[in-house]
Amino acid sequence: MNLLVRWGTTLTLVGSTLLTTVFSGNLPVIALTEQQIKEKLDPVPVFLITNNQGVPLTRTVPNNAANAQNAQNKQATVTDVFMSGQEAQAFINELRNVKGKDPKMADMLKSLQVTPVPLGMIYQKLQENAKKPNNLVFAFNPGKQDLEGAVTLLRQSGKEVKQFPSVPVFIVRSPDKGYVSVKRKTDNKEVIPLFLSQKDAQNLLSQVKQQVPKADIQVVDIEGVIKTLKEKNDTWLSQVAIVPSTESMQYVVSKRGGGASQNPPAKKK
């Protein structure tokens, strides 16, 4: 994306609304539809661990659901969703090292692979299953570096935080002018980029600081962003573009070009 020297004049209040959405029922709702939100999430690849038929690996955990209907089930079925393909592959390797000695587990572990899917698909499944008593739970696993970076940025801003609760989102802003807009190369459309990678946000910040020395990076979480898209009645939300990390896009390309390299055959003894 090309840097565009333009700031949204209506964006100066966005910092508070993304973190804590304040919605008045008396206002007319111009929120995005579920389909529009899905379309914003679809370009973002996330990574599941599946077998070679595409069936996701699941695990069971104690059910702590507050919903009384769900609470009748003592266990919940969880599917892990990784924001980093490399970390998903590392998880597979760890499973093989720890549990691969069990003959019954070995064959199943050999079939595991990292499968990219659109984040919009995960969002759609969550909406479809939200009211089902035995709904599948998705556990998001943010990239470790981005989690650490989010905590560091929040501490630098004076907030006391031990760990980040969700998937961090990084937004370049000017404290007195709002969020920066850029022009997307693919269609020349002006968008407000919400980065899923601190490194990518830092690259944009480096350009912005040449003109606005006080510019910085604000950290919010993906759940707050989606909540704002669903409930806030601001027209500028249509400009929001959630930007996948460069690392995740490179991983998807590498899988397409030579997926076999991600799961090399076992060496002969």
PDB file of C-alpha atoms in Angstrom:
ATOM      1  CA  MET A   1       0.000   0.000   0.000  1.00  0.00           C
ATOM      2  CA  ASN A   2       1.172   3.496  -0.812  1.00  0.00           C
ATOM      3  CA  LEU A   3       1.248   6.055   1.955  1.00  0.00           C
ATOM      4  CA  LEU A   4      -1.325   8.760   1.431  1.00  0.00           C
ATOM      5  CA  VAL A   5      -0.816  12.005   3.327  1.00  0.00           C
ATOM      6  CA  ARG A   6      -4.392  12.232   4.476  1.00  0.00           C
ATOM      7  CA  TRP A   7      -5.997  11.887   7.869  1.00  0.00           C
ATOM      8  CA  GLY A   8      -9.592  11.103   8.681  1.00  0.00           C
ATOM      9  CA  THR A   9     -10.983  14.164  10.384  1.00  0.00           C
ATOM     10  CA  THR A  10     -13.735  12.044  11.956  1.00  0.00           C
ATOM     11  CA  LEU A  11     -11.309   9.490  13.356  1.00  0.00           C
ATOM     12  CA  THR A  12     -10.045  11.316  16.408  1.00  0.00           C
ATOM     13  CA  LEU A  13     -12.541   9.539  18.673  1.00  0.00           C
ATOM     14  CA  VAL A  14     -11.991   6.101  17.250  1.00  0.00           C
ATOM     15  CA  GLY A  15      -9.335   5.182  19.777  1.00  0.00           C
ATOM     16  CA  SER A  16     -11.912   4.940  22.524  1.00  0.00           C
ATOM     17  CA  THR A  17     -14.643   3.298  20.496  1.00  0.00           C
ATOM     18  CA  LEU A  18     -12.499   0.421  19.313  1.00  0.00           C
ATOM     19  CA  LEU A  19     -11.430  -0.573  22.787  1.00  0.00           C
ATOM     20  CA  THR A  20     -14.735   0.073  24.508  1.00  0.00           C
ATOM     21  CA  THR A  21     -17.676   0.422  22.194  1.00  0.00           C
ATOM     22  CA  VAL A  22     -20.297   2.808  23.550  1.00  0.00           C
ATOM     23  CA  PHE A  23     -23.535   2.402  21.626  1.00  0.00           C
ATOM     24  CA  SER A  24     -26.715   4.357  22.144  1.00  0.00           C
ATOM     25  CA  GLY A  25     -29.907   2.578  21.200  1.00  0.00           C
ATOM     26  CA  ASN A  26     -31.432   5.910  20.199  1.00  0.00           C
ATOM     27  CA  LEU A  27     -29.075   6.352  17.265  1.00  0.00           C
ATOM     28  CA  PRO A  28     -29.854   4.973  13.793  1.00  0.00           C
ATOM     29  CA  VAL A  29     -27.709   1.913  13.136  1.00  0.00           C
ATOM     30  CA  ILE A  30     -25.498   2.051  10.046  1.00  0.00           C
ATOM     31  CA  ALA A  31     -23.366  -0.884  11.119  1.00  0.00           C
ATOM     32  CA  LEU A  32     -21.802  -3.326   8.695  1.00  0.00           C
ATOM     33  CA  THR A  33     -23.745  -6.477   7.857  1.00  0.00           C
ATOM     34  CA  GLU A  34     -22.452  -9.938   8.775  1.00  0.00           C
ATOM     35  CA  GLN A  35     -21.563 -10.495   5.118  1.00  0.00           C
ATOM     36  CA  GLN A  36     -19.614  -7.224   4.931  1.00  0.00           C
ATOM     37  CA  ILE A  37     -17.665  -8.150   8.061  1.00  0.00           C
ATOM     38  CA  LYS A  38     -16.916 -11.598   6.625  1.00  0.00           C
ATOM     39  CA  GLU A  39     -15.638  -9.967   3.424  1.00  0.00           C
ATOM     40  CA  LYS A  40     -13.257  -7.812   5.471  1.00  0.00           C
ATOM     41  CA  LEU A  41     -11.943 -10.921   7.253  1.00  0.00           C
ATOM     42  CA  ASP A  42     -11.710 -13.221   4.214  1.00  0.00           C
ATOM     43  CA  PRO A  43      -8.337 -11.873   2.929  1.00  0.00           C
ATOM     44  CA  VAL A  44      -6.712 -12.840   6.252  1.00  0.00           C
ATOM     45  CA  PRO A  45      -5.336 -16.394   6.307  1.00  0.00           C
ATOM     46  CA  VAL A  46      -5.367 -18.290   9.582  1.00  0.00           C
ATOM     47  CA  PHE A  47      -4.064 -21.791  10.108  1.00  0.00           C
ATOM     48  CA  LEU A  48      -5.719 -24.987  11.310  1.00  0.00           C
ATOM     49  CA  ILE A  49      -4.064 -28.294  12.055  1.00  0.00           C
ATOM     50  CA  THR A  50      -5.849 -30.959  10.024  1.00  0.00           C
ATOM     51  CA  ASN A  51      -5.340 -34.469   8.714  1.00  0.00           C
ATOM     52  CA  ASN A  52      -4.795 -35.068   4.999  1.00  0.00           C
ATOM     53  CA  GLN A  53      -8.582 -35.125   4.471  1.00  0.00           C
ATOM     54  CA  GLY A  54      -8.904 -31.630   5.942  1.00  0.00           C
ATOM     55  CA  VAL A  55     -10.526 -32.713   9.213  1.00  0.00           C
ATOM     56  CA  PRO A  56      -9.379 -30.305  11.982  1.00  0.00           C
ATOM     57  CA  LEU A  57      -7.548 -31.597  15.028  1.00  0.00           C
ATOM     58  CA  THR A  58      -9.628 -31.005  18.153  1.00  0.00           C
ATOM     59  CA  ARG A  59      -9.118 -31.330  21.876  1.00  0.00           C
ATOM     60  CA  THR A  60     -11.457 -31.443  24.856  1.00  0.00           C
ATOM     61  CA  VAL A  61     -11.280 -29.042  27.776  1.00  0.00           C
ATOM     62  CA  PRO A  62     -13.447 -28.448  30.858  1.00  0.00           C
ATOM     63  CA  ASN A  63     -16.531 -26.471  29.897  1.00  0.00           C
ATOM     64  CA  ASN A  64     -16.569 -23.149  31.750  1.00  0.00           C
ATOM     65  CA  ALA A  65     -19.487 -21.752  29.755  1.00  0.00           C
ATOM     66  CA  ALA A  66     -21.642 -19.283  31.586  1.00  0.00           C
ATOM     67  CA  ASN A  67     -24.576 -20.342  29.441  1.00  0.00           C
ATOM     68  CA  ALA A  68     -26.673 -22.764  31.490  1.00  0.00           C
ATOM     69  CA  GLN A  69     -27.463 -24.893  28.456  1.00  0.00           C
ATOM     70  CA  ASN A  70     -23.810 -25.270  27.572  1.00  0.00           C
ATOM     71  CA  ALA A  71     -22.864 -25.799  31.199  1.00  0.00           C
ATOM     72  CA  GLN A  72     -24.756 -29.112  31.156  1.00  0.00           C
ATOM     73  CA  ASN A  73     -21.848 -30.471  29.127  1.00  0.00           C
ATOM     74  CA  LYS A  74     -18.806 -30.990  31.296  1.00  0.00           C
ATOM     75  CA  GLN A  75     -16.415 -30.795  28.354  1.00  0.00           C
ATOM     76  CA  ALA A  76     -16.091 -28.569  25.305  1.00  0.00           C
ATOM     77  CA  THR A  77     -14.549 -29.437  21.943  1.00  0.00           C
ATOM     78  CA  VAL A  78     -11.864 -26.959  20.909  1.00  0.00           C
ATOM     79  CA  THR A  79     -10.167 -26.340  17.581  1.00  0.00           C
ATOM     80  CA  ASP A  80      -6.976 -24.266  17.673  1.00  0.00           C
ATOM     81  CA  VAL A  81      -6.672 -21.409  15.192  1.00  0.00           C
ATOM     82  CA  PHE A  82      -3.122 -20.155  14.683  1.00  0.00           C
ATOM     83  CA  MET A  83      -2.344 -16.688  13.355  1.00  0.00           C
ATOM     84  CA  SER A  84       1.138 -17.902  12.364  1.00  0.00           C
ATOM     85  CA  GLY A  85       1.610 -20.827  10.001  1.00  0.00           C
ATOM     86  CA  GLN A  86       5.135 -21.370  11.281  1.00  0.00           C
ATOM     87  CA  GLU A  87       3.918 -21.640  14.861  1.00  0.00           C
ATOM     88  CA  ALA A  88       1.200 -24.075  13.783  1.00  0.00           C
ATOM     89  CA  GLN A  89       3.876 -26.247  12.181  1.00  0.00           C
ATOM     90  CA  ALA A  90       6.014 -25.983  15.320  1.00  0.00           C
ATOM     91  CA  PHE A  91       3.024 -27.232  17.325  1.00  0.00           C
ATOM     92  CA  ILE A  92       2.732 -30.277  15.061  1.00  0.00           C
ATOM     93  CA  ASN A  93       6.439 -30.984  15.463  1.00  0.00           C
ATOM     94  CA  GLU A  94       6.117 -30.748  19.241  1.00  0.00           C
ATOM     95  CA  LEU A  95       3.184 -33.185  19.234  1.00  0.00           C
ATOM     96  CA  ARG A  96       5.207 -35.657  17.191  1.00  0.00           C
ATOM     97  CA  ASN A  97       8.173 -35.404  19.529  1.00  0.00           C
ATOM     98  CA  VAL A  98       6.080 -35.817  22.678  1.00  0.00           C
ATOM     99  CA  LYS A  99       3.430 -38.313  21.622  1.00  0.00           C
ATOM    100  CA  GLY A 100       4.933 -39.915  18.543  1.00  0.00           C
ATOM    101  CA  LYS A 101       6.309 -42.858  20.518  1.00  0.00           C
ATOM    102  CA  ASP A 102       2.788 -44.181  21.089  1.00  0.00           C
ATOM    103  CA  PRO A 103       2.099 -46.560  18.149  1.00  0.00           C
ATOM    104  CA  LYS A 104      -1.609 -45.706  18.150  1.00  0.00           C
ATOM    105  CA  MET A 105      -0.843 -41.993  17.990  1.00  0.00           C
ATOM    106  CA  ALA A 106       2.042 -42.182  15.531  1.00  0.00           C
ATOM    107  CA  ASP A 107      -0.049 -42.869  12.418  1.00  0.00           C
ATOM    108  CA  MET A 108      -2.483 -40.073  13.240  1.00  0.00           C
ATOM    109  CA  LEU A 109       0.327 -37.616  13.926  1.00  0.00           C
ATOM    110  CA  LYS A 110       1.986 -38.436  10.592  1.00  0.00           C
ATOM    111  CA  SER A 111      -1.139 -37.283   8.762  1.00  0.00           C
ATOM    112  CA  LEU A 112      -1.234 -33.858  10.414  1.00  0.00           C
ATOM    113  CA  GLN A 113      -0.600 -30.781   8.309  1.00  0.00           C
ATOM    114  CA  VAL A 114      -1.058 -27.005   8.440  1.00  0.00           C
ATOM    115  CA  THR A 115      -4.106 -25.906   6.465  1.00  0.00           C
ATOM    116  CA  PRO A 116      -4.705 -22.200   5.696  1.00  0.00           C
ATOM    117  CA  VAL A 117      -8.335 -21.033   5.794  1.00  0.00           C
ATOM    118  CA  PRO A 118      -9.894 -17.542   5.583  1.00  0.00           C
ATOM    119  CA  LEU A 119     -10.542 -15.818   8.892  1.00  0.00           C
ATOM    120  CA  GLY A 120     -13.944 -14.923   7.446  1.00  0.00           C
ATOM    121  CA  MET A 121     -14.831 -18.614   7.347  1.00  0.00           C
ATOM    122  CA  ILE A 122     -14.013 -18.980  11.055  1.00  0.00           C
ATOM    123  CA  TYR A 123     -16.121 -15.912  11.811  1.00  0.00           C
ATOM    124  CA  GLN A 124     -19.026 -17.354   9.820  1.00  0.00           C
ATOM    125  CA  LYS A 125     -18.819 -20.675  11.702  1.00  0.00           C
ATOM    126  CA  LEU A 126     -18.821 -18.815  15.012  1.00  0.00           C
ATOM    127  CA  GLN A 127     -21.987 -16.945  14.025  1.00  0.00           C
ATOM    128  CA  GLU A 128     -23.724 -20.102  12.813  1.00  0.00           C
ATOM    129  CA  ASN A 129     -22.857 -22.111  15.925  1.00  0.00           C
ATOM    130  CA  ALA A 130     -23.266 -19.403  18.553  1.00  0.00           C
ATOM    131  CA  LYS A 131     -26.655 -20.623  19.789  1.00  0.00           C
ATOM    132  CA  LYS A 132     -26.045 -24.348  19.458  1.00  0.00           C
ATOM    133  CA  PRO A 133     -25.687 -26.220  22.778  1.00  0.00           C
ATOM    134  CA  ASN A 134     -22.712 -28.297  21.599  1.00  0.00           C
ATOM    135  CA  ASN A 135     -21.040 -25.661  19.490  1.00  0.00           C
ATOM    136  CA  LEU A 136     -17.410 -26.026  18.496  1.00  0.00           C
ATOM    137  CA  VAL A 137     -15.060 -23.620  20.273  1.00  0.00           C
ATOM    138  CA  PHE A 138     -12.226 -21.918  18.388  1.00  0.00           C
ATOM    139  CA  ALA A 139      -9.144 -21.059  20.444  1.00  0.00           C
ATOM    140  CA  PHE A 140      -7.095 -18.340  18.769  1.00  0.00           C
ATOM    141  CA  ASN A 141      -3.316 -18.529  19.092  1.00  0.00           C
ATOM    142  CA  PRO A 142      -1.750 -15.138  18.235  1.00  0.00           C
ATOM    143  CA  GLY A 143       1.852 -14.939  17.097  1.00  0.00           C
ATOM    144  CA  LYS A 144       4.193 -14.850  20.077  1.00  0.00           C
ATOM    145  CA  GLN A 145       6.177 -11.839  18.869  1.00  0.00           C
ATOM    146  CA  ASP A 146       3.032  -9.813  18.238  1.00  0.00           C
ATOM    147  CA  LEU A 147       1.655 -10.708  21.679  1.00  0.00           C
ATOM    148  CA  GLU A 148       4.870  -9.567  23.330  1.00  0.00           C
ATOM    149  CA  GLY A 149       4.911  -6.428  21.194  1.00  0.00           C
ATOM    150  CA  ALA A 150       1.330  -5.580  22.129  1.00  0.00           C
ATOM    151  CA  VAL A 151       2.086  -5.865  25.845  1.00  0.00           C
ATOM    152  CA  THR A 152       5.214  -3.720  25.460  1.00  0.00           C
ATOM    153  CA  LEU A 153       3.341  -0.969  23.593  1.00  0.00           C
ATOM    154  CA  LEU A 154       0.548  -0.916  26.167  1.00  0.00           C
ATOM    155  CA  ARG A 155       3.049  -0.661  29.027  1.00  0.00           C
ATOM    156  CA  GLN A 156       4.844   2.163  27.245  1.00  0.00           C
ATOM    157  CA  SER A 157       1.529   4.016  27.055  1.00  0.00           C
ATOM    158  CA  GLY A 158       1.153   3.738  30.837  1.00  0.00           C
ATOM    159  CA  LYS A 159      -1.240   0.787  31.029  1.00  0.00           C
ATOM    160  CA  GLU A 160      -0.646  -2.004  33.528  1.00  0.00           C
ATOM    161  CA  VAL A 161      -1.012  -5.276  31.655  1.00  0.00           C
ATOM    162  CA  LYS A 162       0.442  -8.732  32.259  1.00  0.00           C
ATOM    163  CA  GLN A 163      -0.741 -10.411  29.082  1.00  0.00           C
ATOM    164  CA  PHE A 164      -2.814  -9.520  26.041  1.00  0.00           C
ATOM    165  CA  PRO A 165      -6.230 -11.194  26.120  1.00  0.00           C
ATOM    166  CA  SER A 166      -6.836 -11.736  22.415  1.00  0.00           C
ATOM    167  CA  VAL A 167      -5.403 -11.322  18.912  1.00  0.00           C
ATOM    168  CA  PRO A 168      -3.686  -7.905  18.825  1.00  0.00           C
ATOM    169  CA  VAL A 169      -4.348  -5.374  16.080  1.00  0.00           C
ATOM    170  CA  PHE A 170      -1.932  -2.501  15.428  1.00  0.00           C
ATOM    171  CA  ILE A 171      -3.107   0.860  14.043  1.00  0.00           C
ATOM    172  CA  VAL A 172      -0.892   3.777  13.018  1.00  0.00           C
ATOM    173  CA  ARG A 173      -2.286   7.099  14.218  1.00  0.00           C
ATOM    174  CA  SER A 174      -1.508  10.700  15.042  1.00  0.00           C
ATOM    175  CA  PRO A 175      -2.609  11.678  18.567  1.00  0.00           C
ATOM    176  CA  ASP A 176      -4.266  14.862  17.265  1.00  0.00           C
ATOM    177  CA  LYS A 177      -5.213  13.926  13.682  1.00  0.00           C
ATOM    178  CA  GLY A 178      -6.604  10.406  13.881  1.00  0.00           C
ATOM    179  CA  TYR A 179      -5.724   7.242  12.008  1.00  0.00           C
ATOM    180  CA  VAL A 180      -3.622   7.326   8.870  1.00  0.00           C
ATOM    181  CA  SER A 181      -5.190   6.420   5.536  1.00  0.00           C
ATOM    182  CA  VAL A 182      -3.348   4.739   2.695  1.00  0.00           C
ATOM    183  CA  LYS A 183      -4.109   3.933  -0.913  1.00  0.00           C
ATOM    184  CA  ARG A 184      -4.275   0.239  -1.698  1.00  0.00           C
ATOM    185  CA  LYS A 185      -2.156  -0.741  -4.684  1.00  0.00           C
ATOM    186  CA  THR A 186      -4.584  -3.309  -6.032  1.00  0.00           C
ATOM    187  CA  ASP A 187      -7.510  -0.953  -6.616  1.00  0.00           C
ATOM    188  CA  ASN A 188      -6.226   2.511  -5.593  1.00  0.00           C
ATOM    189  CA  LYS A 189      -8.909   2.607  -2.900  1.00  0.00           C
ATOM    190  CA  GLU A 190      -8.286   4.678   0.211  1.00  0.00           C
ATOM    191  CA  VAL A 191      -8.371   2.473   3.313  1.00  0.00           C
ATOM    192  CA  ILE A 192      -7.551   2.606   7.027  1.00  0.00           C
ATOM    193  CA  PRO A 193      -5.182  -0.332   7.601  1.00  0.00           C
ATOM    194  CA  LEU A 194      -5.533  -2.409  10.760  1.00  0.00           C
ATOM    195  CA  PHE A 195      -2.399  -4.549  10.899  1.00  0.00           C
ATOM    196  CA  LEU A 196      -2.205  -8.034  12.417  1.00  0.00           C
ATOM    197  CA  SER A 197       1.581  -7.680  12.525  1.00  0.00           C
ATOM    198  CA  GLN A 198       3.438  -5.150  14.656  1.00  0.00           C
ATOM    199  CA  LYS A 199       6.362  -5.280  12.229  1.00  0.00           C
ATOM    200  CA  ASP A 200       4.146  -4.297   9.292  1.00  0.00           C
ATOM    201  CA  ALA A 201       2.586  -1.480  11.308  1.00  0.00           C
ATOM    202  CA  GLN A 202       6.072  -0.304  12.299  1.00  0.00           C
ATOM    203  CA  ASN A 203       7.059  -0.099   8.630  1.00  0.00           C
ATOM    204  CA  LEU A 204       4.161   2.268   7.941  1.00  0.00           C
ATOM    205  CA  LEU A 205       4.889   4.254  11.103  1.00  0.00           C
ATOM    206  CA  SER A 206       8.465   4.839   9.944  1.00  0.00           C
ATOM    207  CA  GLN A 207       7.111   6.542   6.812  1.00  0.00           C
ATOM    208  CA  VAL A 208       4.494   8.547   8.677  1.00  0.00           C
ATOM    209  CA  LYS A 209       6.962   9.848  11.266  1.00  0.00           C
ATOM    210  CA  GLN A 210       8.849  11.691   8.555  1.00  0.00           C
ATOM    211  CA  GLN A 211       5.864  14.047   8.348  1.00  0.00           C
ATOM    212  CA  VAL A 212       4.224  13.558  11.747  1.00  0.00           C
ATOM    213  CA  PRO A 213       6.913  12.969  14.409  1.00  0.00           C
ATOM    214  CA  LYS A 214       4.318  12.343  17.148  1.00  0.00           C
ATOM    215  CA  ALA A 215       2.639   9.502  15.267  1.00  0.00           C
ATOM    216  CA  ASP A 216       2.506   6.190  17.114  1.00  0.00           C
ATOM    217  CA  ILE A 217       0.909   2.738  17.099  1.00  0.00           C
ATOM    218  CA  GLN A 218      -2.281   2.015  18.994  1.00  0.00           C
ATOM    219  CA  VAL A 219      -2.986  -1.554  20.095  1.00  0.00           C
ATOM    220  CA  VAL A 220      -6.532  -2.924  20.140  1.00  0.00           C
ATOM    221  CA  ASP A 221      -7.902  -6.472  19.973  1.00  0.00           C
ATOM    222  CA  ILE A 222      -9.649  -8.205  17.096  1.00  0.00           C
ATOM    223  CA  GLU A 223     -12.794  -8.883  19.121  1.00  0.00           C
ATOM    224  CA  GLY A 224     -13.177  -5.176  19.886  1.00  0.00           C
ATOM    225  CA  VAL A 225     -12.685  -4.352  16.204  1.00  0.00           C
ATOM    226  CA  ILE A 226     -15.387  -6.806  15.118  1.00  0.00           C
ATOM    227  CA  LYS A 227     -17.738  -5.555  17.830  1.00  0.00           C
ATOM    228  CA  THR A 228     -17.263  -2.010  16.575  1.00  0.00           C
ATOM    229  CA  LEU A 229     -17.895  -3.068  12.968  1.00  0.00           C
ATOM    230  CA  LYS A 230     -21.107  -4.771  14.051  1.00  0.00           C
ATOM    231  CA  GLU A 231     -22.492  -2.059  16.312  1.00  0.00           C
ATOM    232  CA  LYS A 232     -20.997   1.358  15.614  1.00  0.00           C
ATOM    233  CA  ASN A 233     -22.922   3.676  13.316  1.00  0.00           C
ATOM    234  CA  ASP A 234     -19.996   5.495  11.645  1.00  0.00           C
ATOM    235  CA  THR A 235     -19.675   5.547   7.868  1.00  0.00           C
ATOM    236  CA  TRP A 236     -15.847   5.533   8.011  1.00  0.00           C
ATOM    237  CA  LEU A 237     -15.926   1.876   9.122  1.00  0.00           C
ATOM    238  CA  SER A 238     -16.425   0.866   5.499  1.00  0.00           C
ATOM    239  CA  GLN A 239     -12.840   2.086   4.906  1.00  0.00           C
ATOM    240  CA  VAL A 240     -11.329  -0.255   7.488  1.00  0.00           C
ATOM    241  CA  ALA A 241      -9.075  -2.932   5.963  1.00  0.00           C
ATOM    242  CA  ILE A 242      -7.697  -5.732   8.143  1.00  0.00           C
ATOM    243  CA  VAL A 243      -4.198  -6.430   6.864  1.00  0.00           C
ATOM    244  CA  PRO A 244      -2.761  -9.954   7.226  1.00  0.00           C
ATOM    245  CA  SER A 245       0.850 -10.254   8.291  1.00  0.00           C
ATOM    246  CA  THR A 246       3.522 -10.473   5.628  1.00  0.00           C
ATOM    247  CA  GLU A 247       4.760 -13.652   7.314  1.00  0.00           C
ATOM    248  CA  SER A 248       1.396 -15.383   7.032  1.00  0.00           C
ATOM    249  CA  MET A 249       1.029 -14.465   3.350  1.00  0.00           C
ATOM    250  CA  GLN A 250       4.533 -15.734   2.619  1.00  0.00           C
ATOM    251  CA  TYR A 251       3.718 -18.980   4.410  1.00  0.00           C
ATOM    252  CA  VAL A 252       0.592 -19.481   2.287  1.00  0.00           C
ATOM    253  CA  VAL A 253       2.630 -18.929  -0.869  1.00  0.00           C
ATOM    254  CA  SER A 254       5.254 -21.431   0.312  1.00  0.00           C
ATOM    255  CA  LYS A 255       2.538 -24.015   0.982  1.00  0.00           C
ATOM    256  CA  ARG A 256       1.142 -23.599  -2.515  1.00  0.00           C
ATOM    257  CA  GLY A 257       4.561 -23.806  -4.094  1.00  0.00           C
ATOM    258  CA  GLY A 258       5.814 -26.832  -2.198  1.00  0.00           C
ATOM    259  CA  GLY A 259       3.636 -27.963   0.652  1.00  0.00           C
ATOM    260  CA  ALA A 260       5.504 -31.229   0.932  1.00  0.00           C
ATOM    261  CA  SER A 261       8.499 -29.405   2.374  1.00  0.00           C
ATOM    262  CA  GLN A 262       6.438 -28.559   5.457  1.00  0.00           C
ATOM    263  CA  ASN A 263       6.020 -32.238   6.341  1.00  0.00           C
ATOM    264  CA  PRO A 264       9.155 -34.070   5.140  1.00  0.00           C
ATOM    265  CA  PRO A 265       9.014 -37.870   5.104  1.00  0.00           C
ATOM    266  CA  ALA A 266      10.565 -39.663   8.058  1.00  0.00           C
ATOM    267  CA  LYS A 267      14.154 -40.741   7.627  1.00  0.00           C
ATOM    268  CA  LYS A 268      14.766 -44.429   7.170  1.00  0.00           C
ATOM    269  CA  LYS A 269      16.531 -46.144  10.015  1.00  0.00           C
TER     270      LYS A 269
END
